[in-house]
Amino acid sequence: MPVKRSSLLLVVHLLAAFGVAHTAELNDVEISRSPGALSGWWAAHDESIAAYVGSRLTSRMSVAVHGNFVVAASDSMAGTLQIARRIAAYDAEIRRRYFPALDHRRMLVIIGDDPFELQRLTNDLYPNMTLPNRAASGFYHRNDRLILASAEFGDGALRRELTRALVQDDNPSIPRWFEDAMATLYESSEWRTSRLTPMLDGRMAQIAPQEDLAYDVFAGICDCSEVTAEQLALIRLLLVHLHERGELVSLYDAIKRQGQYVTLLQALEAIDLDERAWKAYAERHVREFWKMRGEVS
């Protein structure tokens, strides 16, 4: 179904409030190496794991287990179990598309009602770790298999970090530029015909309305340098385009084959990207985005 103008503008304003490049500036290595109060949580016995996790949280939270997910939230037990089931549904859908053979491993997800609660939880669990302001909506701790996410604006941050976790599980040496972009794919999305479908969002504000979006706009995107907010927005737009055409799996497979230091242009050459279709799609949607904001005619 079409996205209403008011809904898209709301997404734009919400993303603007927190910045559009949460993930690109995180030092994932430092975060994942920080020891925490729940490090090794997965070793607890199945029947006591919820109690074990709950006993190490200073905030009063319900803890529910569903499948391979252990979820803690400031909600009733029934509400937290409902969140866990929703997370499992996201996980199943993303796996179905990109990681059908990936082993199921336990994952701990802790949900804060807002960024302030998220910061308190982070301080409780990782007192020696300082997060940058851009991590206000959530992060993934690889060593602890733990997602901390704010629910202030729904499940966007949760879906972002869940996708990041699956990408890292499937290919720990994936290029960082692709991991960051892929993590944003379902950040803004909705269920359509029982499928998780990405939507264009406020990251589009990073792309100038009159920019030439020919194939070479992706030149220089590699792990040799940090991606900019504009590059991250452009890559996400590309991923949404390929998702709609059923070609995103091919790009992911090409990147896996070519290794960590593959450039985006090399990966696109491997899948024989339809350059004309990309340019037409990208420039049309960028114009529509700015027109909706009333900044171009």
Coordinates of C-alpha atoms in Angstrom, one line a residue:
M1 CA 0.0 0.0 0.0
P2 CA 1.2 3.6 -0.7
V3 CA 3.0 5.4 2.1
K4 CA 1.0 8.5 3.2
R5 CA 2.7 11.8 3.1
S6 CA 2.1 12.5 6.8
S7 CA 3.7 9.1 7.7
L8 CA 6.8 9.7 5.6
L9 CA 7.3 13.2 7.0
L10 CA 7.0 11.8 10.6
V11 CA 9.7 9.3 9.8
V12 CA 11.9 12.2 8.4
H13 CA 11.5 14.3 11.5
L14 CA 12.1 11.4 13.9
L15 CA 15.3 10.4 12.1
A16 CA 16.5 14.0 12.0
A17 CA 16.1 14.2 15.8
F18 CA 18.6 11.5 16.3
G19 CA 20.9 12.0 13.3
V20 CA 20.8 9.8 10.2
A21 CA 24.1 8.0 10.6
H22 CA 23.8 6.1 13.9
T23 CA 25.7 3.1 12.9
A24 CA 28.5 4.5 10.7
E25 CA 30.4 6.1 13.6
L26 CA 30.2 3.2 16.1
N27 CA 33.5 1.6 17.0
D28 CA 32.1 -2.0 16.9
V29 CA 35.4 -3.6 17.9
E30 CA 35.7 -1.6 21.1
I31 CA 32.0 -2.1 22.0
S32 CA 32.2 -5.9 21.4
R33 CA 35.2 -6.3 23.6
S34 CA 33.9 -4.4 26.6
P35 CA 33.1 -6.9 29.4
G36 CA 29.6 -6.7 30.9
A37 CA 27.5 -7.8 33.7
L38 CA 25.8 -10.4 31.4
S39 CA 28.9 -11.7 29.6
G40 CA 28.5 -15.5 29.3
W41 CA 24.7 -15.4 29.9
W42 CA 24.0 -18.1 27.4
A43 CA 25.7 -20.7 29.6
A44 CA 22.9 -20.6 32.1
H45 CA 20.5 -23.6 32.1
D46 CA 17.5 -23.4 29.9
E47 CA 15.0 -23.6 32.7
S48 CA 16.7 -20.8 34.7
I49 CA 18.0 -18.5 32.0
A50 CA 15.2 -15.9 32.3
A51 CA 15.7 -15.7 36.1
Y52 CA 19.5 -15.5 35.5
V53 CA 19.1 -12.5 33.1
G54 CA 16.5 -10.8 35.3
S55 CA 18.7 -11.0 38.4
R56 CA 21.5 -9.1 36.7
L57 CA 19.3 -6.2 35.5
T58 CA 19.0 -3.4 38.1
S59 CA 15.8 -2.1 36.4
R60 CA 12.6 -4.0 37.1
M61 CA 12.0 -5.8 33.8
S62 CA 10.1 -8.8 32.6
V63 CA 12.2 -11.5 30.9
A64 CA 10.6 -13.9 28.4
V65 CA 12.1 -16.7 26.3
H66 CA 10.8 -17.5 22.8
G67 CA 12.8 -19.8 20.5
N68 CA 16.4 -18.7 20.6
F69 CA 15.6 -15.2 21.9
V70 CA 15.7 -14.1 25.5
V71 CA 14.0 -10.7 25.7
A72 CA 13.9 -8.2 28.6
A73 CA 11.6 -5.2 28.6
S74 CA 9.8 -2.8 30.9
D75 CA 6.5 -4.5 30.2
S76 CA 4.2 -7.2 31.6
M77 CA 5.3 -10.8 31.1
A78 CA 2.6 -11.1 28.4
G79 CA 3.8 -7.9 26.7
T80 CA 7.4 -9.0 26.8
L81 CA 6.5 -12.4 25.3
Q82 CA 4.7 -10.6 22.5
I83 CA 7.8 -8.6 21.8
A84 CA 9.9 -11.8 21.7
R85 CA 7.5 -13.4 19.2
R86 CA 7.7 -10.3 17.0
I87 CA 11.5 -10.4 17.1
A88 CA 11.4 -14.1 16.2
A89 CA 9.2 -13.2 13.2
Y90 CA 11.6 -10.5 12.0
D91 CA 14.5 -13.0 12.5
A92 CA 12.7 -15.7 10.5
E93 CA 11.9 -13.3 7.6
I94 CA 15.4 -11.9 7.3
R95 CA 16.9 -15.4 7.5
R96 CA 14.6 -16.7 4.9
R97 CA 15.8 -14.0 2.4
Y98 CA 19.5 -14.0 3.1
F99 CA 20.7 -16.6 5.6
P100 CA 18.6 -19.8 5.1
A101 CA 21.4 -22.1 6.3
L102 CA 22.6 -20.0 9.2
D103 CA 22.7 -21.8 12.6
H104 CA 20.3 -20.6 15.2
R105 CA 22.1 -19.3 18.3
R106 CA 20.8 -17.7 21.4
M107 CA 20.4 -13.9 21.3
L108 CA 19.7 -11.6 24.2
V109 CA 17.6 -8.5 23.5
I110 CA 17.1 -5.8 26.0
I111 CA 14.5 -3.1 25.2
G112 CA 14.6 0.4 26.7
D113 CA 11.5 2.5 26.5
D114 CA 13.5 5.5 25.3
P115 CA 17.2 6.6 24.8
F116 CA 17.5 7.7 28.5
E117 CA 16.5 4.3 29.8
L118 CA 18.7 2.7 27.2
Q119 CA 21.7 4.8 28.5
R120 CA 20.9 3.7 32.1
L121 CA 20.8 0.1 31.0
T122 CA 24.1 0.5 29.2
N123 CA 25.7 2.1 32.2
D124 CA 24.5 -0.8 34.4
L125 CA 25.7 -3.6 32.1
Y126 CA 28.8 -2.0 30.7
P127 CA 30.1 0.6 33.3
N128 CA 33.4 1.0 31.6
M129 CA 32.0 1.6 28.1
T130 CA 31.2 5.1 26.8
L131 CA 28.9 5.2 23.8
P132 CA 28.9 8.0 21.3
N133 CA 25.7 10.1 21.2
R134 CA 24.8 8.6 17.8
A135 CA 24.4 5.2 19.5
A136 CA 21.4 6.6 21.4
S137 CA 18.9 4.3 19.7
G138 CA 20.8 1.0 20.2
F139 CA 23.8 -1.2 19.4
Y140 CA 24.9 -4.8 19.1
H141 CA 27.5 -6.4 21.4
R142 CA 29.0 -9.2 19.3
N143 CA 30.9 -11.0 22.0
D144 CA 27.9 -11.1 24.4
R145 CA 25.4 -11.7 21.6
L146 CA 23.3 -8.9 23.1
I147 CA 21.2 -6.2 21.5
L148 CA 20.3 -3.1 23.4
A149 CA 17.7 -1.0 21.6
S150 CA 15.3 1.8 22.3
A151 CA 11.6 1.3 21.5
E152 CA 10.8 5.1 21.5
F153 CA 10.1 5.0 17.8
G154 CA 9.0 1.4 17.4
D155 CA 11.1 -1.5 16.3
G156 CA 13.4 0.3 13.9
A157 CA 16.5 0.2 16.1
L158 CA 15.8 -3.4 17.0
R159 CA 15.5 -4.5 13.4
R160 CA 18.7 -2.6 12.5
E161 CA 20.8 -4.4 15.2
L162 CA 19.1 -7.7 14.6
T163 CA 20.1 -7.5 10.9
R164 CA 23.6 -6.5 11.9
A165 CA 23.9 -9.5 14.2
L166 CA 22.8 -11.9 11.4
V167 CA 25.2 -10.4 8.9
Q168 CA 28.1 -10.7 11.3
D169 CA 27.1 -14.3 12.2
D170 CA 26.9 -15.2 8.5
N171 CA 30.2 -13.5 7.5
P172 CA 32.3 -12.0 10.3
S173 CA 34.7 -10.4 7.7
I174 CA 31.9 -8.7 5.7
P175 CA 33.0 -5.2 4.6
R176 CA 32.0 -2.6 7.2
W177 CA 30.4 -0.3 4.6
F178 CA 28.0 -3.1 3.6
E179 CA 27.3 -4.2 7.2
D180 CA 26.4 -0.6 8.1
A181 CA 24.2 -0.2 5.0
M182 CA 22.5 -3.6 5.3
A183 CA 21.8 -3.0 9.0
T184 CA 19.7 0.0 8.0
L185 CA 17.6 -1.8 5.3
Y186 CA 14.7 -2.9 7.6
E187 CA 15.1 0.0 10.0
S188 CA 12.1 1.7 8.3
S189 CA 9.9 -1.1 7.0
E190 CA 6.4 -2.6 7.2
W191 CA 4.7 -5.9 6.7
R192 CA 3.3 -6.3 3.2
T193 CA 1.7 -9.6 2.0
S194 CA 3.3 -11.3 5.0
R195 CA 6.7 -10.0 4.1
L196 CA 9.0 -7.4 5.7
T197 CA 9.3 -4.6 3.1
P198 CA 11.8 -1.7 3.5
M199 CA 10.6 1.8 3.0
L200 CA 12.5 4.9 1.9
D201 CA 13.0 7.2 4.9
G202 CA 14.6 10.3 6.3
R203 CA 18.1 9.2 5.2
M204 CA 17.1 10.4 1.8
A205 CA 17.7 14.0 3.1
Q206 CA 21.4 13.3 2.8
I207 CA 21.1 13.1 -1.0
A208 CA 20.9 16.4 -2.9
P209 CA 17.8 16.8 -5.0
Q210 CA 19.7 17.6 -8.2
E211 CA 22.6 15.1 -7.8
D212 CA 23.6 13.0 -10.8
L213 CA 23.0 9.5 -9.5
A214 CA 24.8 7.6 -12.3
Y215 CA 26.6 4.4 -11.5
D216 CA 29.9 6.1 -10.6
V217 CA 28.3 7.8 -7.6
F218 CA 29.5 4.7 -5.7
A219 CA 33.1 5.2 -6.6
G220 CA 35.4 5.1 -3.6
I221 CA 33.1 3.1 -1.3
C222 CA 35.3 0.5 0.3
D223 CA 36.7 -0.4 3.7
C224 CA 39.7 1.9 3.0
S225 CA 37.7 4.8 4.5
E226 CA 34.6 5.5 6.7
V227 CA 31.4 5.9 4.7
T228 CA 29.8 9.3 4.9
A229 CA 26.2 9.9 5.9
E230 CA 25.5 10.7 2.2
Q231 CA 27.2 7.5 1.0
L232 CA 25.3 5.4 3.6
A233 CA 22.0 6.9 2.3
L234 CA 22.9 6.2 -1.3
I235 CA 23.9 2.6 -0.5
R236 CA 20.6 2.1 1.4
L237 CA 18.7 3.5 -1.6
L238 CA 20.5 1.0 -3.8
L239 CA 19.7 -1.9 -1.4
V240 CA 16.0 -1.0 -1.4
H241 CA 16.1 -0.9 -5.3
L242 CA 17.8 -4.3 -5.5
H243 CA 15.4 -5.7 -2.8
E244 CA 12.4 -4.6 -5.0
R245 CA 14.0 -6.3 -8.1
G246 CA 14.9 -9.5 -6.2
E247 CA 18.6 -8.9 -6.8
L248 CA 19.9 -8.1 -3.3
V249 CA 20.8 -11.7 -2.5
S250 CA 23.1 -11.7 -5.6
L251 CA 24.9 -8.6 -4.4
Y252 CA 25.4 -10.1 -1.0
D253 CA 26.7 -13.3 -2.4
A254 CA 29.1 -11.4 -4.7
I255 CA 30.5 -9.4 -1.7
K256 CA 31.0 -12.7 0.3
R257 CA 32.9 -14.2 -2.7
Q258 CA 35.2 -11.2 -3.2
G259 CA 36.0 -10.6 0.4
Q260 CA 36.4 -7.8 2.9
Y261 CA 38.3 -5.4 0.7
V262 CA 35.9 -5.5 -2.3
T263 CA 34.7 -2.1 -3.4
L264 CA 31.0 -1.5 -4.0
L265 CA 31.7 -0.9 -7.7
Q266 CA 33.5 -4.3 -8.0
A267 CA 30.5 -6.0 -6.4
L268 CA 28.0 -4.2 -8.7
E269 CA 30.1 -5.2 -11.7
A270 CA 29.9 -8.8 -10.6
I271 CA 26.1 -8.8 -10.6
D272 CA 25.9 -6.7 -13.8
L273 CA 23.8 -3.9 -12.3
D274 CA 21.3 -2.3 -14.7
E275 CA 22.8 1.1 -14.6
R276 CA 20.0 2.9 -16.4
A277 CA 17.3 1.3 -14.2
W278 CA 19.2 2.3 -11.1
K279 CA 19.7 5.9 -12.2
A280 CA 16.1 6.3 -13.2
Y281 CA 14.8 4.8 -9.9
A282 CA 17.2 6.7 -7.7
E283 CA 16.7 10.2 -9.2
R284 CA 12.9 9.7 -9.4
H285 CA 12.7 8.8 -5.7
V286 CA 15.0 11.5 -4.6
R287 CA 13.0 14.1 -6.5
E288 CA 9.8 12.8 -4.9
F289 CA 11.3 12.9 -1.5
W290 CA 12.3 16.6 -1.8
K291 CA 9.0 17.5 -3.5
M292 CA 7.1 16.0 -0.6
R293 CA 9.1 18.3 1.7
G294 CA 8.1 21.2 -0.5
E295 CA 11.7 22.1 -1.4
V296 CA 11.6 21.4 -5.1
S297 CA 8.8 21.9 -7.6

